[in-house]
PDB file of N, CA and C and ligand atoms in Angstrom:
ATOM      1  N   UNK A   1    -121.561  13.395 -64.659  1.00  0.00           N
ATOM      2  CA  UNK A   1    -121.705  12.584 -65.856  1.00  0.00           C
ATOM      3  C   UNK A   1    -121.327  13.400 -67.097  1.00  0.00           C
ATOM      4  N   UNK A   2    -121.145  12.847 -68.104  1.00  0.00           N
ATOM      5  CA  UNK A   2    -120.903  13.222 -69.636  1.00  0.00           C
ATOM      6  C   UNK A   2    -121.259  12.792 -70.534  1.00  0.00           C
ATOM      7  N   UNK A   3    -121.186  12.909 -72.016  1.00  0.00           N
ATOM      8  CA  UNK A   3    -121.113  12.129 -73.023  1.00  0.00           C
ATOM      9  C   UNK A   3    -119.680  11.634 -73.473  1.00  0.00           C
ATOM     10  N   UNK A   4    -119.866  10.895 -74.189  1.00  0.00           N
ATOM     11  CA  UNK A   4    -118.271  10.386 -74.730  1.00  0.00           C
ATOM     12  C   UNK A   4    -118.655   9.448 -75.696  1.00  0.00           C
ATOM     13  N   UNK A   5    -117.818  10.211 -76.506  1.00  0.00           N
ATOM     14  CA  UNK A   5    -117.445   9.462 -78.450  1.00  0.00           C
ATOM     15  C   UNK A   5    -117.107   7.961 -78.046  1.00  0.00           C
ATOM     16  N   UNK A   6    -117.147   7.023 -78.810  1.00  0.00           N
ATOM     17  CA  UNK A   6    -116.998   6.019 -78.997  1.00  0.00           C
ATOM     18  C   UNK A   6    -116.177   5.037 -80.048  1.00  0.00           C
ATOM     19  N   UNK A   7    -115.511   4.031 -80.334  1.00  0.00           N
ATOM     20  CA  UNK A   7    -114.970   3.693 -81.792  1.00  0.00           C
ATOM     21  C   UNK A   7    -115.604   3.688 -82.649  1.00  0.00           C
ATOM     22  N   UNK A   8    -116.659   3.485 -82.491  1.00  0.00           N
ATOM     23  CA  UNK A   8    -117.401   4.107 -84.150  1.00  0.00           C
ATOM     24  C   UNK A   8    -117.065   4.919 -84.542  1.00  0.00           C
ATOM     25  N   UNK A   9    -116.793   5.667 -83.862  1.00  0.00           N
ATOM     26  CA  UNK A   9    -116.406   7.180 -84.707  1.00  0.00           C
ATOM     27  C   UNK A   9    -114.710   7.174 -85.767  1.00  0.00           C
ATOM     28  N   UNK A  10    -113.996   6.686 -84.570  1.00  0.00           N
ATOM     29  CA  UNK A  10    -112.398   6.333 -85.276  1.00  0.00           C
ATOM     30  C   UNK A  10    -112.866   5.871 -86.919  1.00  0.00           C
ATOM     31  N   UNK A  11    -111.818   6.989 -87.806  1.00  0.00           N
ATOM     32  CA  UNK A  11    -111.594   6.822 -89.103  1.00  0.00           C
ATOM     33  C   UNK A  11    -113.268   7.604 -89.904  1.00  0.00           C
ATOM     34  N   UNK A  12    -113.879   7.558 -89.326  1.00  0.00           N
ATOM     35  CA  UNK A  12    -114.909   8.109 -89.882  1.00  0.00           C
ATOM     36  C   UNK A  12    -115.018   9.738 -89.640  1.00  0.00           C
ATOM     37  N   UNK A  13    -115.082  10.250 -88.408  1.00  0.00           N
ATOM     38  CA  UNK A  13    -115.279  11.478 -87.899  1.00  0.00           C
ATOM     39  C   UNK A  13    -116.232  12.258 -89.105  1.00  0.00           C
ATOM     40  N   UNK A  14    -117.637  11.282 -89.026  1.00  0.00           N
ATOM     41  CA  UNK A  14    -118.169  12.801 -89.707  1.00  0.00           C
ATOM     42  C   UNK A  14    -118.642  14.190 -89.105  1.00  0.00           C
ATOM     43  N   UNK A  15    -118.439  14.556 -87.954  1.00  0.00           N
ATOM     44  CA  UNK A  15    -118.336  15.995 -87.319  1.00  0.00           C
ATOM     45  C   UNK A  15    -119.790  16.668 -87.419  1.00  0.00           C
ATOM     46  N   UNK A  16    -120.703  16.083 -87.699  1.00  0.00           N
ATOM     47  CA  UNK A  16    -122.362  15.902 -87.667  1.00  0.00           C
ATOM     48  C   UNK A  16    -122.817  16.179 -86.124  1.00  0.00           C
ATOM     49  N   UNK A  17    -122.137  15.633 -84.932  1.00  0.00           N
ATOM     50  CA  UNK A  17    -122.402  15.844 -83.911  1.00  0.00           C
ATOM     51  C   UNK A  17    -121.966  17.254 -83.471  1.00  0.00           C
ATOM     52  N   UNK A  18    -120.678  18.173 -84.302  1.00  0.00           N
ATOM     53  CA  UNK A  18    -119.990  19.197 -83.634  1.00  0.00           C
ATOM     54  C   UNK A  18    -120.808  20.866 -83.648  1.00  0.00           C
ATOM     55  N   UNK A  19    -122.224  20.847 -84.751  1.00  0.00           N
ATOM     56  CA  UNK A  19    -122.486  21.954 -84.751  1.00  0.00           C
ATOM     57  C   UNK A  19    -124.094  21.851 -84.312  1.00  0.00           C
ATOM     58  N   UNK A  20    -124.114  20.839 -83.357  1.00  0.00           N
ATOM     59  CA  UNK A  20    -125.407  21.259 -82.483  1.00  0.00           C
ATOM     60  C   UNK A  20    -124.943  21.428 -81.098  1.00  0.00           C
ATOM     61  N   UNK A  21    -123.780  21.503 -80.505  1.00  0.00           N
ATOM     62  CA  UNK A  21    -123.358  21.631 -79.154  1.00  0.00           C
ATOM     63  C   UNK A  21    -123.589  22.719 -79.043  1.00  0.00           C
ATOM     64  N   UNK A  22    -124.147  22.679 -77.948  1.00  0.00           N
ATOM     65  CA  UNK A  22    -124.201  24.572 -77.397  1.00  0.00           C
ATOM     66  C   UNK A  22    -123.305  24.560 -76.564  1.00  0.00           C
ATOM     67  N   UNK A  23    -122.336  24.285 -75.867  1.00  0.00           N
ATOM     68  CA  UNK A  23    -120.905  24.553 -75.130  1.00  0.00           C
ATOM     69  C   UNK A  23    -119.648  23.910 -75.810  1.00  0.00           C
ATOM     70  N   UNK A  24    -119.705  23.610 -77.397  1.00  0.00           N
ATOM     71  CA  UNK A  24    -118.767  23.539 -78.078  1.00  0.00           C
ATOM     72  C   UNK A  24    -117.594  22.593 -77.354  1.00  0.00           C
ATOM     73  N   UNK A  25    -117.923  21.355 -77.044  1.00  0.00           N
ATOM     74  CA  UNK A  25    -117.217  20.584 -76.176  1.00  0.00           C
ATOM     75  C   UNK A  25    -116.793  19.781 -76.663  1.00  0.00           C
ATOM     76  N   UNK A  26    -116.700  19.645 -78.204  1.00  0.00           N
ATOM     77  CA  UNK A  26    -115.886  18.466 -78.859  1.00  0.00           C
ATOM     78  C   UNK A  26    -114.166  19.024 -79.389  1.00  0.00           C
ATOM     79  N   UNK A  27    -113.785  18.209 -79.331  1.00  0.00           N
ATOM     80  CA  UNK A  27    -112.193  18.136 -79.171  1.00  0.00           C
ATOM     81  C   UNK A  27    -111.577  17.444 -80.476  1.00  0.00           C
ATOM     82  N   UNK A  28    -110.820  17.574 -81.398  1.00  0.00           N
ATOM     83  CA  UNK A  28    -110.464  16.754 -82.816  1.00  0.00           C
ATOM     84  C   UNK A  28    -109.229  16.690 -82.662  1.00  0.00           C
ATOM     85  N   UNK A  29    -109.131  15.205 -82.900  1.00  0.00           N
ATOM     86  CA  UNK A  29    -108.075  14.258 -83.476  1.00  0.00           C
ATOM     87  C   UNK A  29    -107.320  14.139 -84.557  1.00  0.00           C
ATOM     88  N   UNK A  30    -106.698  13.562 -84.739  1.00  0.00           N
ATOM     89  CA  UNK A  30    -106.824  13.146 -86.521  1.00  0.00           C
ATOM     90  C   UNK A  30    -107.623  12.795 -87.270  1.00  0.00           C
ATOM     91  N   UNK A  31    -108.238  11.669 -86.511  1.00  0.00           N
ATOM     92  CA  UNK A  31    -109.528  10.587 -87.065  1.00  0.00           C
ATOM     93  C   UNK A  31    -110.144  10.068 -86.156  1.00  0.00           C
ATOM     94  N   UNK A  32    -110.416  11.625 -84.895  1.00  0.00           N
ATOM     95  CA  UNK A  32    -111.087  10.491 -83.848  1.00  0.00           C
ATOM     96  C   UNK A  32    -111.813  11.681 -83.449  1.00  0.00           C
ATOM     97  N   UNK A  33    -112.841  12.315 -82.941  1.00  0.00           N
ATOM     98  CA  UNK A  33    -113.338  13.314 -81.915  1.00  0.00           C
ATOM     99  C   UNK A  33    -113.493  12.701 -80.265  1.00  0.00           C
ATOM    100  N   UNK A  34    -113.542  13.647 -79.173  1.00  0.00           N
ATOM    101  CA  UNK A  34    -113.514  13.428 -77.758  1.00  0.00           C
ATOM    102  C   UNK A  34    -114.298  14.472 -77.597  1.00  0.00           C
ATOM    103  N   UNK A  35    -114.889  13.971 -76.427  1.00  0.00           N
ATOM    104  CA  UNK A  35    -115.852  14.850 -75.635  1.00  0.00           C
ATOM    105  C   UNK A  35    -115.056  15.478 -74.271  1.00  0.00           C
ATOM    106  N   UNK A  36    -115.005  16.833 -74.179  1.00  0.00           N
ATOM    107  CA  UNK A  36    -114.569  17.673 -72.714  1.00  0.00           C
ATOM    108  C   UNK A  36    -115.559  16.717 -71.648  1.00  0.00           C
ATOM    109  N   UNK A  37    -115.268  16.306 -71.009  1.00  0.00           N
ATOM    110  CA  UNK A  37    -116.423  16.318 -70.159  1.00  0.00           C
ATOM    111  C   UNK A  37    -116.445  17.215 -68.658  1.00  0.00           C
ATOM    112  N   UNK A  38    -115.546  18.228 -68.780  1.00  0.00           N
ATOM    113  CA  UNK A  38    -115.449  19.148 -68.061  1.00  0.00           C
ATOM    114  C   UNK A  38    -116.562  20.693 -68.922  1.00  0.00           C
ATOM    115  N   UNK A  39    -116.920  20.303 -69.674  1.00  0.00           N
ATOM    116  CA  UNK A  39    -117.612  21.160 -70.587  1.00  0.00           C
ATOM    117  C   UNK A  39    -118.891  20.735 -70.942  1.00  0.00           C
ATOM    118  N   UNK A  40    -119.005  19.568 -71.228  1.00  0.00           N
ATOM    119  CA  UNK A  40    -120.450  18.929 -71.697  1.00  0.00           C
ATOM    120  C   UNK A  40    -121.403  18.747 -70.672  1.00  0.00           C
ATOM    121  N   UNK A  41    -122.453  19.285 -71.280  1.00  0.00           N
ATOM    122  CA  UNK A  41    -123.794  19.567 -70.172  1.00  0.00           C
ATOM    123  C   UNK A  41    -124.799  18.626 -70.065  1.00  0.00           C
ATOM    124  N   UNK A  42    -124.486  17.461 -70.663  1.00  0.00           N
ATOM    125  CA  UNK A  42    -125.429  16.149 -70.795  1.00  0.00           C
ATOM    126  C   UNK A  42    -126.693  16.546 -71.692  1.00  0.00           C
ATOM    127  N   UNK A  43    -126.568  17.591 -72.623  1.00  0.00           N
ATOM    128  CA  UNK A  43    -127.794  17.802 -73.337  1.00  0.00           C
ATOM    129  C   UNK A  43    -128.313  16.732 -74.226  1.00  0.00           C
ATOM    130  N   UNK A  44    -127.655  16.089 -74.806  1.00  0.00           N
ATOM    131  CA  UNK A  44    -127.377  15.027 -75.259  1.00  0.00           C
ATOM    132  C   UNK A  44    -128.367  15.254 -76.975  1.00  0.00           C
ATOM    133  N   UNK A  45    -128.378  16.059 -77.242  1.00  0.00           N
ATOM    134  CA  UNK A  45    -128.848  16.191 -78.588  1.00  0.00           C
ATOM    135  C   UNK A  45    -127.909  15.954 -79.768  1.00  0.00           C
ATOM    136  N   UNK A  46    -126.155  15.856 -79.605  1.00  0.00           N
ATOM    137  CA  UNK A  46    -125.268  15.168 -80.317  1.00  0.00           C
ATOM    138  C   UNK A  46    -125.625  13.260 -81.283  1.00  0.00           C
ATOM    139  N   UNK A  47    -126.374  12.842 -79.765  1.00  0.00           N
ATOM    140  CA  UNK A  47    -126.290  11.449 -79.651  1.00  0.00           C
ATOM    141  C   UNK A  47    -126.899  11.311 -81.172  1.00  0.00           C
ATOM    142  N   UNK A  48    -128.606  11.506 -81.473  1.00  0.00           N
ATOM    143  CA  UNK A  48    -129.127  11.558 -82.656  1.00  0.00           C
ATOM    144  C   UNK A  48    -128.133  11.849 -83.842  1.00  0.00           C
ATOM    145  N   UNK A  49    -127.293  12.819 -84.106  1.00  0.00           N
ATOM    146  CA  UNK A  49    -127.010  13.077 -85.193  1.00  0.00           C
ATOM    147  C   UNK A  49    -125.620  13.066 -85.405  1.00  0.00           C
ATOM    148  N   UNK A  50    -125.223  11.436 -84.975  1.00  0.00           N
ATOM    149  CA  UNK A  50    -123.986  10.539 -85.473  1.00  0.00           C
ATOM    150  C   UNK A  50    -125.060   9.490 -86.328  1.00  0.00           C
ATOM    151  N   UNK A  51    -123.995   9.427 -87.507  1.00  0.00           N
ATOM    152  CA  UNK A  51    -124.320   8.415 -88.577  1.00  0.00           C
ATOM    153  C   UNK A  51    -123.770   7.113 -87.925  1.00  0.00           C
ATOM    154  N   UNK A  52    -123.137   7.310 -87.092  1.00  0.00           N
ATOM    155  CA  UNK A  52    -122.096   5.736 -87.029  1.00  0.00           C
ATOM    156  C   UNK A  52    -122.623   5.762 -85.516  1.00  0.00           C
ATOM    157  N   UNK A  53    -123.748   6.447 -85.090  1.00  0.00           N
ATOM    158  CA  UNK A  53    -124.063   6.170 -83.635  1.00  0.00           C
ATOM    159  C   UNK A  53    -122.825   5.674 -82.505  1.00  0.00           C
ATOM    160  N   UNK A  54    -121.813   6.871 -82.320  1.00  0.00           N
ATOM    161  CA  UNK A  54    -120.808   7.003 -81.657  1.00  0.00           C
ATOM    162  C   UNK A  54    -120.996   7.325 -80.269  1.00  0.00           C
ATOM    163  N   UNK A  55    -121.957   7.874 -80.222  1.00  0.00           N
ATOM    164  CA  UNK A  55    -122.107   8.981 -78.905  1.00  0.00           C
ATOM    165  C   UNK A  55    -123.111   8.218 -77.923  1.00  0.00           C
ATOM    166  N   UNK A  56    -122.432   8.035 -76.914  1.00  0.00           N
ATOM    167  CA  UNK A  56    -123.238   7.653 -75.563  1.00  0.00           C
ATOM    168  C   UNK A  56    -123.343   8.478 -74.341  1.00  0.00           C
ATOM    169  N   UNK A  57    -124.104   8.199 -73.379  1.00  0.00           N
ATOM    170  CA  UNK A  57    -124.458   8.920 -71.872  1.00  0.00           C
ATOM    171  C   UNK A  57    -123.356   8.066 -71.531  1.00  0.00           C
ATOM    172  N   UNK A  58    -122.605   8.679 -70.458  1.00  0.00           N
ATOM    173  CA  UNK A  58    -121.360   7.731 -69.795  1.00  0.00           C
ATOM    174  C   UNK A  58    -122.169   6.524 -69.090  1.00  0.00           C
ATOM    175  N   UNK A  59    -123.095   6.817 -68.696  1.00  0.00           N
ATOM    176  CA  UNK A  59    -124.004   5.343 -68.088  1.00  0.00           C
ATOM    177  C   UNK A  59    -124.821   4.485 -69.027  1.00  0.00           C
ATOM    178  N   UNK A  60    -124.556   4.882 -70.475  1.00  0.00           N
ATOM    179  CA  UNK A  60    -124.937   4.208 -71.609  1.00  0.00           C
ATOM    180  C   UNK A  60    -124.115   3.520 -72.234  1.00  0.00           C
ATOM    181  N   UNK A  61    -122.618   3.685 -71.848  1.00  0.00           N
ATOM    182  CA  UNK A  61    -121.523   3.481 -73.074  1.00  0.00           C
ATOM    183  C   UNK A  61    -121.950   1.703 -73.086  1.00  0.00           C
ATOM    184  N   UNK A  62    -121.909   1.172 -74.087  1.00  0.00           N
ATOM    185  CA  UNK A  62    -121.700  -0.327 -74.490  1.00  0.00           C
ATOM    186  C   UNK A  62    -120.707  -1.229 -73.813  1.00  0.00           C
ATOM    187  N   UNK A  63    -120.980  -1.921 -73.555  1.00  0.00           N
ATOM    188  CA  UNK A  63    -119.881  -3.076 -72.892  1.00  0.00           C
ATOM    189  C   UNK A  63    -118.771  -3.483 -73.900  1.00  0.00           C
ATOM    190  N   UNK A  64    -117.797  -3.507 -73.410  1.00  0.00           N
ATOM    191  CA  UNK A  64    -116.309  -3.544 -74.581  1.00  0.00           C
ATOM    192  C   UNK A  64    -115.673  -1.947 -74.752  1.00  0.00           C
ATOM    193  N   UNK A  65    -117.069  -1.189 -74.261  1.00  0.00           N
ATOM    194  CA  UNK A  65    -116.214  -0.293 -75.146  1.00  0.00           C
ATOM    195  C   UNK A  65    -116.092   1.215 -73.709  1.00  0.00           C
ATOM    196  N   UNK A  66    -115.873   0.165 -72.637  1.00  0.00           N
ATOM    197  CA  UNK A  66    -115.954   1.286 -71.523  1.00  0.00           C
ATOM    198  C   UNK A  66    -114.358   2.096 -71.280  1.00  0.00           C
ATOM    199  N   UNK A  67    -113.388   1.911 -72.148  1.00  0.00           N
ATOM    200  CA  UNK A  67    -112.036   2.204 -72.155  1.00  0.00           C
ATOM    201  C   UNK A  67    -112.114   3.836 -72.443  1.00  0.00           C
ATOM    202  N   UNK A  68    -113.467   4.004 -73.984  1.00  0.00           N
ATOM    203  CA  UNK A  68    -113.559   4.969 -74.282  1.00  0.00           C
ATOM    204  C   UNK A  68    -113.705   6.103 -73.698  1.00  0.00           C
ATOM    205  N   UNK A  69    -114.342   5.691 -72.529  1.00  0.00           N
ATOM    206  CA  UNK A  69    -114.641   7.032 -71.124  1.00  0.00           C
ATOM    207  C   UNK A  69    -113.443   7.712 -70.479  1.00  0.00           C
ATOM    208  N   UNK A  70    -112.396   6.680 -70.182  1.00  0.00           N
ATOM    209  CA  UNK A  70    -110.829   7.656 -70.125  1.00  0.00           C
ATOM    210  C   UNK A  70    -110.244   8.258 -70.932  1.00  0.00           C
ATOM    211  N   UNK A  71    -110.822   7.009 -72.436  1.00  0.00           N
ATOM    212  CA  UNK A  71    -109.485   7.660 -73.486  1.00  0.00           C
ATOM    213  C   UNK A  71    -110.646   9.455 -74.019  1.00  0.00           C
ATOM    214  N   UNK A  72    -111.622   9.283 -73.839  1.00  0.00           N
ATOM    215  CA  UNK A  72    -112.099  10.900 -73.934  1.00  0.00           C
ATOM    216  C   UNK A  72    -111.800  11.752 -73.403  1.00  0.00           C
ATOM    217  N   UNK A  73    -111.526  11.489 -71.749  1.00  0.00           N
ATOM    218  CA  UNK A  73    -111.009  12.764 -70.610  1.00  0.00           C
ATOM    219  C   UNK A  73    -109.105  12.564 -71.075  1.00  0.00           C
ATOM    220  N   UNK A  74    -108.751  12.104 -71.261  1.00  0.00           N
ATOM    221  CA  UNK A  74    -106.876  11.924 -71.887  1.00  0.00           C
ATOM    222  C   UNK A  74    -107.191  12.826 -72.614  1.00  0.00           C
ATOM    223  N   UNK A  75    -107.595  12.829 -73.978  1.00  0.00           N
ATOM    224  CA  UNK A  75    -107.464  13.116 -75.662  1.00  0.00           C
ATOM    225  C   UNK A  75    -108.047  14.382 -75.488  1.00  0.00           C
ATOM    226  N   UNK A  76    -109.064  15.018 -74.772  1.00  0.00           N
ATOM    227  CA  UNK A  76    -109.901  16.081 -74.362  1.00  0.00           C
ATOM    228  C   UNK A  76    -108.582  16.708 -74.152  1.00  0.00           C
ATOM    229  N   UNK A  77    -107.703  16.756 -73.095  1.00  0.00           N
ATOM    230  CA  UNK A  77    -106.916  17.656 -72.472  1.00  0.00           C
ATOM    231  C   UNK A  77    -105.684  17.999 -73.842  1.00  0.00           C
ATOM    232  N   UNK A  78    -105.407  17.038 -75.130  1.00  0.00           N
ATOM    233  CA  UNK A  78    -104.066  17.506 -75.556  1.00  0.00           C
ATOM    234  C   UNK A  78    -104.692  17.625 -76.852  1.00  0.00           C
ATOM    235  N   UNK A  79    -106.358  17.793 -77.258  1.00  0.00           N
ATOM    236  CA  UNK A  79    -106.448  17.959 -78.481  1.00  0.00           C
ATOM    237  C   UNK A  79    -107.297  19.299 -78.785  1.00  0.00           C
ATOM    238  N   UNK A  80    -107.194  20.246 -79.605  1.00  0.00           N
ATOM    239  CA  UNK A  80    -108.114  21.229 -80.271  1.00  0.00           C
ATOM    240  C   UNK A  80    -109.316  20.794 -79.979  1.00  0.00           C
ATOM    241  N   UNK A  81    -110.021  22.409 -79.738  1.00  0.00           N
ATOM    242  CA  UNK A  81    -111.258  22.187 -79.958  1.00  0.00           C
ATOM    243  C   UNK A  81    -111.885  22.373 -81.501  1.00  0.00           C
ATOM    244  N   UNK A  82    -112.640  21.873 -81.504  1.00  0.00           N
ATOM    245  CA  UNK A  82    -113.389  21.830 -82.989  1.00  0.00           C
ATOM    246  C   UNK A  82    -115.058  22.586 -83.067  1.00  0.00           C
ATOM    247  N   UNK A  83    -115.727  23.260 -83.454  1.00  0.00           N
ATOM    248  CA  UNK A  83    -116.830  24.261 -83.276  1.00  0.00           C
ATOM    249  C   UNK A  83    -118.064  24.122 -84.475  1.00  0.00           C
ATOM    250  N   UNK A  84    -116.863  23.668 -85.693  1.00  0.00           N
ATOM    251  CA  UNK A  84    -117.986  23.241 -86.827  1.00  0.00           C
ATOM    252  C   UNK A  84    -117.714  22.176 -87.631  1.00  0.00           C
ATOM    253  N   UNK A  85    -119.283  21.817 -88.459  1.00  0.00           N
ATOM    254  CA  UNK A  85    -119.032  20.593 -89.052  1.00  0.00           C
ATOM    255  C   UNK A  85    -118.128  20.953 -90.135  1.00  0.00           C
ATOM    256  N   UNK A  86    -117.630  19.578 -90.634  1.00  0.00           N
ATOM    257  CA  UNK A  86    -116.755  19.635 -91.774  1.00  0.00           C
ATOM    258  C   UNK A  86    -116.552  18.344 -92.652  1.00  0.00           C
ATOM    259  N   UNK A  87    -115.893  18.055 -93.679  1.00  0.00           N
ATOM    260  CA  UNK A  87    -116.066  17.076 -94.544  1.00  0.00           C
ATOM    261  C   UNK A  87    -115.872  16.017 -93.801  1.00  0.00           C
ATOM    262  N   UNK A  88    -115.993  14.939 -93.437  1.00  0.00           N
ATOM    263  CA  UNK A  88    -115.632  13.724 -93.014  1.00  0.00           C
ATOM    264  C   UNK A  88    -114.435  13.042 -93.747  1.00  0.00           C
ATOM    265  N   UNK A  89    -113.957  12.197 -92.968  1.00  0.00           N
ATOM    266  CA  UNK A  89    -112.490  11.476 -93.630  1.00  0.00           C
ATOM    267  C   UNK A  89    -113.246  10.852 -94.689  1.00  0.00           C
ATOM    268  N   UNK A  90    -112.450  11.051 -95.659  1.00  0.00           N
ATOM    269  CA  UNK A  90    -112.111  10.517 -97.448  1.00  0.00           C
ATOM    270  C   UNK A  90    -112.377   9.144 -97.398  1.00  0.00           C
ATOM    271  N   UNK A  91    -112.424   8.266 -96.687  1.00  0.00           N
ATOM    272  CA  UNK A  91    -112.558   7.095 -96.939  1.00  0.00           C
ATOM    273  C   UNK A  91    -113.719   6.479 -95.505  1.00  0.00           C
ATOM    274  N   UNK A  92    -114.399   7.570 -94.903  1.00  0.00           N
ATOM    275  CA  UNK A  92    -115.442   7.386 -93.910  1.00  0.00           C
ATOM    276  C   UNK A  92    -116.222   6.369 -93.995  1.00  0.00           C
ATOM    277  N   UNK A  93    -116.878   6.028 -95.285  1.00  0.00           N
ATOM    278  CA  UNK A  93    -117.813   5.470 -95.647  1.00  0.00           C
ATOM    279  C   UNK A  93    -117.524   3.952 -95.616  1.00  0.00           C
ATOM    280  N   UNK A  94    -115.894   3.493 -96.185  1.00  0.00           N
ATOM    281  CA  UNK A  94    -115.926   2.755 -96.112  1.00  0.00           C
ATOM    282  C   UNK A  94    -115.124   1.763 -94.890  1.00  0.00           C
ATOM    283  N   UNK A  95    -115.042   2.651 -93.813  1.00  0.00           N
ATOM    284  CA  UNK A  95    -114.808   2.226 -92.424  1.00  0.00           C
ATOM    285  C   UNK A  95    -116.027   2.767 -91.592  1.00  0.00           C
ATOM    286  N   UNK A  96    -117.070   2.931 -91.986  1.00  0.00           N
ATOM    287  CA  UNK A  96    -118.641   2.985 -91.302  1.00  0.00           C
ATOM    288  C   UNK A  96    -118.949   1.474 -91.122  1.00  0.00           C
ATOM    289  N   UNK A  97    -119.217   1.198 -89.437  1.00  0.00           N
ATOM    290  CA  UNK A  97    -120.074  -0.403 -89.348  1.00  0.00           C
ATOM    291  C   UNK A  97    -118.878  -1.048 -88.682  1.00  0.00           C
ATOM    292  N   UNK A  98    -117.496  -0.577 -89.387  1.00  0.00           N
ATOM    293  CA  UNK A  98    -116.690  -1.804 -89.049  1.00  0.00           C
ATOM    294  C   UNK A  98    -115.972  -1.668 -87.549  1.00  0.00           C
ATOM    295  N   UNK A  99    -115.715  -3.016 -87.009  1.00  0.00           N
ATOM    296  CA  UNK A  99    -115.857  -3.632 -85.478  1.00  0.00           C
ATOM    297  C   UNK A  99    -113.856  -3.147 -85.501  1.00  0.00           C
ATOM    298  N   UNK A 100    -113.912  -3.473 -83.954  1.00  0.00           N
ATOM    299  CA  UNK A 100    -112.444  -3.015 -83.904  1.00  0.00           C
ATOM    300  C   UNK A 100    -111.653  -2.178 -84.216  1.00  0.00           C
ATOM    301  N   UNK A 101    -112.156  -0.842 -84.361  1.00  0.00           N
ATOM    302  CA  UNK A 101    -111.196   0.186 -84.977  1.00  0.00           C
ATOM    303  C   UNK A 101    -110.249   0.605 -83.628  1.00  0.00           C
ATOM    304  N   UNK A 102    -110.179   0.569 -82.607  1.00  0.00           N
ATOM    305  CA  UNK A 102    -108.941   1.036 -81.977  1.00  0.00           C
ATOM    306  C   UNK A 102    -107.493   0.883 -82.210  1.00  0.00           C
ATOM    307  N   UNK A 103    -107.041  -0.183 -82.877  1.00  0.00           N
ATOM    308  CA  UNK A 103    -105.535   0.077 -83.338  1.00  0.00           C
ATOM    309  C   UNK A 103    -105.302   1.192 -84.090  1.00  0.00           C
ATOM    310  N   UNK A 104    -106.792   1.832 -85.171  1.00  0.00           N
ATOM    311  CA  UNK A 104    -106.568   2.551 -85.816  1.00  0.00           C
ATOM    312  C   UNK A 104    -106.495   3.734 -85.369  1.00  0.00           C
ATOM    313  N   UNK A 105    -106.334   4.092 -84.239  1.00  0.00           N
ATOM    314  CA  UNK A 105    -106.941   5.798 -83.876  1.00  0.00           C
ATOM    315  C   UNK A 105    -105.317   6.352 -83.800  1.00  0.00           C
ATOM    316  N   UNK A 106    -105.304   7.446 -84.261  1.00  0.00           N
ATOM    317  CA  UNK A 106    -104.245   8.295 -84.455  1.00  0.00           C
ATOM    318  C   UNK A 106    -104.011   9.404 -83.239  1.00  0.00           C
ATOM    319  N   UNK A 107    -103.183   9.889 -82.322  1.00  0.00           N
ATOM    320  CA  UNK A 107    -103.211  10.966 -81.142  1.00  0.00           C
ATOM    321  C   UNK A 107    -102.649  11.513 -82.151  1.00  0.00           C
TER     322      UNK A 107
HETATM  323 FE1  F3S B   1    -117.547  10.982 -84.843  1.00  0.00          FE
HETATM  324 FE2  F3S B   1    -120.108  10.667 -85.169  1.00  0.00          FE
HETATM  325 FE3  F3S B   1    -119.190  12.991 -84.482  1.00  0.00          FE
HETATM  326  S1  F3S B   1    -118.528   9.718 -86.416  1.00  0.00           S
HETATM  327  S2  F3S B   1    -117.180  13.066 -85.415  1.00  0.00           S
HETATM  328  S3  F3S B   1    -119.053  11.163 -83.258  1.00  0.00           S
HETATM  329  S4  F3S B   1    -120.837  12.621 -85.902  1.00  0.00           S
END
């Protein structure tokens, strides 16, 4: 099992979840974070401290949004790892809440 980011996160990435990992298993996008799940230890202390409540147990993820569990192990393998928090996208706030962000996600 793993954790894995979710569309909430797309366009927002506030990176709130990246500096409580203790095996540094998040991966950055443009405007999206992924979870290794060859790395993540199910500690799951990330989950709490998303603002946009992104982060699920792979046996938690939400219905609609079970795509996210591949597109994390894909995006994991061709993106940087990321280790600390950092400003969130410039316009986060006002794509926080909102439904449907997958057209928006950037590789
Ligand atoms: Fe994304 Fe939430 Fe982390 S918006 S970058 S999963 S704190």
């Amino acid at each position: 099992m793993t954790h894995v980011v979710t569309e909430s996160c797309i366009r927002c990435k506030y990176t709130d979840c990246v500096d409580v990992c203790p095996v540094d298993c998040f991966r950055e996008g443009p405007n999206f974070l992924t979870i290794d799940p060859d790395e993540c230890i199910d500690c799951a202390v990330c989950i709490p401290e998303c603002p946009e409540e992104a982060i699920f147990a792979e046996e938690d993820v939400p219905k609609g949004q079970e795509k996210f569990i591949a597109l994390n192990v894909e995006l994991a393998k061709i993106w940087p790892s990321i280790t600390r928090t950092k400003a969130p996208l410039p316009d986060a706030d006002e794509w926080k809440g909102k439904p449907n962000k997958l057209a928006e996600l950037k590789r």
